C-alpha cells in the first residue's frame, strides 16, 4: 500500500472508531436504550425526557432525541423531525405540569457537557440574566 493510501485508510478507520466510541459510551444513548436508569422518564415518539441529575431550577427536565445527534452545531436538515418532536414534548410536559412559565435552553460549545443534543426545560425559579 502506498503511503497516501495508508494515511487515507488510517483516517477512515479513526473516524469509524471515533463514531462508535461516541455512540457506545454516550450517557444519553445509554438512557435512551434503557441501559442506564433515570427518574421519571417520558417516552414520546423519537424523543425521551427525564429529570436532570443536577437540577438548576425547581423543574429541570432534559428532552433528548433517541438518535445520537452530537449538538446544535452538527444539526442537519434530516434532523428537523427530531427537533419538532423535542419542542412538542416540551409543550406537552409544560401543559401536564401546569407550568405558567418555562424556558427552553440549548447549550453549545464549551457550555455543552454531554455531547448528545438535548434541550433543558427550566421552570419554577428566576434566572438572573446578568450572570449569564
Ligand atoms: P449540558 O451542560 O451538556 O447542556 O447539560 C448536560 C446536563 O446533563 C447537565 O445538566 C447534567 O446535570 C445532566 N446529566 C449528566 N449526566 C446525567 C445523567 O447520568 N443522568 C441525568 N439524569 N442527567 C445527567
Ligand atoms: Zn448519544
Coordinates of C-alpha atoms and ligand atoms in Angstrom, one line a residue:
X1 CA 0.0 0.0 0.0
X2 CA 1.3 3.5 -0.9
X3 CA 1.8 5.9 1.9
X4 CA -1.0 8.2 0.7
X5 CA -3.4 5.3 0.7
X6 CA -2.2 4.2 4.2
X7 CA -3.0 7.7 5.6
X8 CA -6.4 7.6 3.9
X9 CA -7.1 4.2 5.4
X10 CA -5.9 5.2 8.8
X11 CA -8.0 8.3 8.8
X12 CA -11.1 6.3 7.7
X13 CA -10.5 3.8 10.5
X14 CA -10.1 6.5 13.1
X15 CA -13.3 8.2 12.0
X16 CA -15.3 4.9 12.3
X17 CA -13.7 4.2 15.7
X18 CA -14.5 7.7 17.0
X19 CA -18.1 7.5 15.8
X20 CA -18.5 4.0 17.5
X21 CA -16.9 5.2 20.7
X22 CA -19.0 8.3 20.9
X23 CA -22.3 6.4 20.5
X24 CA -21.4 3.4 22.6
X25 CA -20.1 5.4 25.6
X26 CA -22.7 8.2 25.3
X27 CA -24.7 8.5 28.6
X28 CA -27.8 9.8 26.9
X29 CA -27.7 6.9 24.3
X30 CA -27.5 4.5 27.3
X31 CA -30.5 6.2 28.9
X32 CA -32.4 6.1 25.5
X33 CA -31.6 2.4 25.1
X34 CA -32.6 1.5 28.7
X35 CA -29.1 0.6 29.7
X36 CA -29.0 3.4 32.3
X37 CA -31.9 4.0 34.6
X38 CA -33.3 7.6 35.3
X39 CA -36.2 9.0 37.3
X40 CA -39.5 9.9 35.7
X41 CA -38.6 9.0 32.1
X42 CA -41.2 10.0 29.4
X43 CA -41.0 8.4 26.0
X44 CA -42.7 10.3 23.2
X45 CA -42.1 9.2 19.6
X46 CA -38.4 9.8 18.7
X47 CA -37.5 11.6 21.9
X48 CA -37.2 10.9 25.7
X49 CA -37.4 13.3 28.6
X50 CA -36.2 12.8 32.2
X51 CA -35.2 14.8 35.3
X52 CA -31.8 16.3 35.2
X53 CA -29.5 14.7 37.8
X54 CA -28.2 18.1 38.9
X55 CA -31.1 20.5 38.7
X56 CA -30.5 24.2 38.5
X57 CA -34.2 25.1 38.8
X58 CA -37.2 23.6 40.7
X59 CA -38.2 22.0 37.4
X60 CA -35.3 20.9 35.3
X61 CA -36.1 18.3 32.6
X62 CA -33.9 17.2 29.8
X63 CA -35.5 16.4 26.4
X64 CA -33.3 14.2 24.2
X65 CA -33.7 12.7 20.8
X66 CA -33.3 8.9 20.9
X67 CA -30.9 9.1 17.9
X68 CA -27.4 10.2 18.6
X69 CA -27.1 13.8 17.3
X70 CA -24.0 15.5 18.7
X71 CA -25.0 19.1 19.1
X72 CA -26.7 22.2 17.6
X73 CA -23.5 22.7 15.6
X74 CA -23.9 19.3 13.8
X75 CA -27.6 19.5 13.1
X76 CA -28.7 18.6 9.6
X77 CA -32.0 19.2 7.7
X78 CA -32.8 15.5 8.1
X79 CA -32.9 16.1 11.9
X80 CA -35.9 18.5 11.5
X81 CA -38.4 15.9 12.7
X82 CA -36.5 15.2 15.9
X83 CA -36.3 18.9 16.7
X84 CA -40.1 19.4 16.2
X85 CA -40.7 16.3 18.5
X86 CA -38.4 17.9 21.2
X87 CA -40.4 21.2 21.1
X88 CA -43.8 19.3 21.1
X89 CA -42.7 17.2 24.1
X90 CA -41.6 20.3 25.9
X91 CA -45.1 21.9 25.3
X92 CA -46.8 18.6 26.5
X93 CA -44.7 18.5 29.7
X94 CA -45.4 22.2 30.4
X95 CA -49.1 21.6 29.9
X96 CA -49.2 18.4 32.0
X97 CA -47.3 20.1 34.8
X98 CA -49.4 23.2 34.5
X99 CA -46.3 25.4 34.2
X100 CA -47.2 29.1 34.0
X101 CA -43.8 30.0 32.7
X102 CA -40.9 28.0 31.4
X103 CA -37.6 28.3 29.5
X104 CA -36.1 26.0 26.8
X105 CA -32.3 26.1 26.5
X106 CA -29.7 24.5 24.3
X107 CA -26.1 24.7 25.4
X108 CA -23.4 24.7 22.8
X109 CA -19.6 24.8 22.5
X110 CA -17.8 24.8 25.9
X111 CA -21.2 25.2 27.7
X112 CA -22.3 21.8 26.5
X113 CA -21.0 18.9 28.7
X114 CA -22.9 15.9 27.3
X115 CA -22.1 15.5 23.5
X116 CA -25.7 14.4 22.6
X117 CA -28.2 17.1 21.6
X118 CA -30.5 18.0 24.4
X119 CA -33.0 20.7 25.4
X120 CA -33.2 21.9 29.0
X121 CA -36.8 22.7 30.2
X122 CA -36.4 25.0 33.2
X123 CA -39.2 26.3 35.4
X124 CA -40.1 27.4 38.9
X125 CA -37.1 29.6 39.5
X126 CA -36.0 33.0 38.4
X127 CA -32.9 33.3 36.3
X128 CA -30.5 36.1 36.8
X129 CA -29.7 37.0 33.2
X130 CA -26.9 39.4 34.3
X131 CA -24.9 36.3 35.4
X132 CA -25.2 34.5 32.1
Ligands
LIG1 P1 -25.1 20.5 29.2 O1 -24.2 21.2 30.1 O2 -24.4 19.4 28.3 O3 -26.0 21.3 28.4 O4 -26.0 19.7 30.2 C1 -25.9 18.3 30.5 C2 -26.9 18.0 31.6 O5 -27.0 16.6 31.8 C3 -26.4 18.6 32.9 O6 -27.4 19.5 33.5 C4 -26.2 17.4 33.8 O7 -26.6 17.6 35.2 C5 -27.1 16.3 33.1 N1 -26.6 14.9 33.3 C6 -25.4 14.5 33.0 N2 -25.3 13.1 33.3 C7 -26.6 12.8 33.6 C8 -27.1 11.5 34.0 O8 -26.5 10.5 34.0 N3 -28.4 11.5 34.3 C9 -29.2 12.6 34.3 N4 -30.5 12.5 34.6 N5 -28.7 13.8 34.0 C10 -27.4 13.9 33.6
LIG2 ZN1 -25.7 9.7 22.3

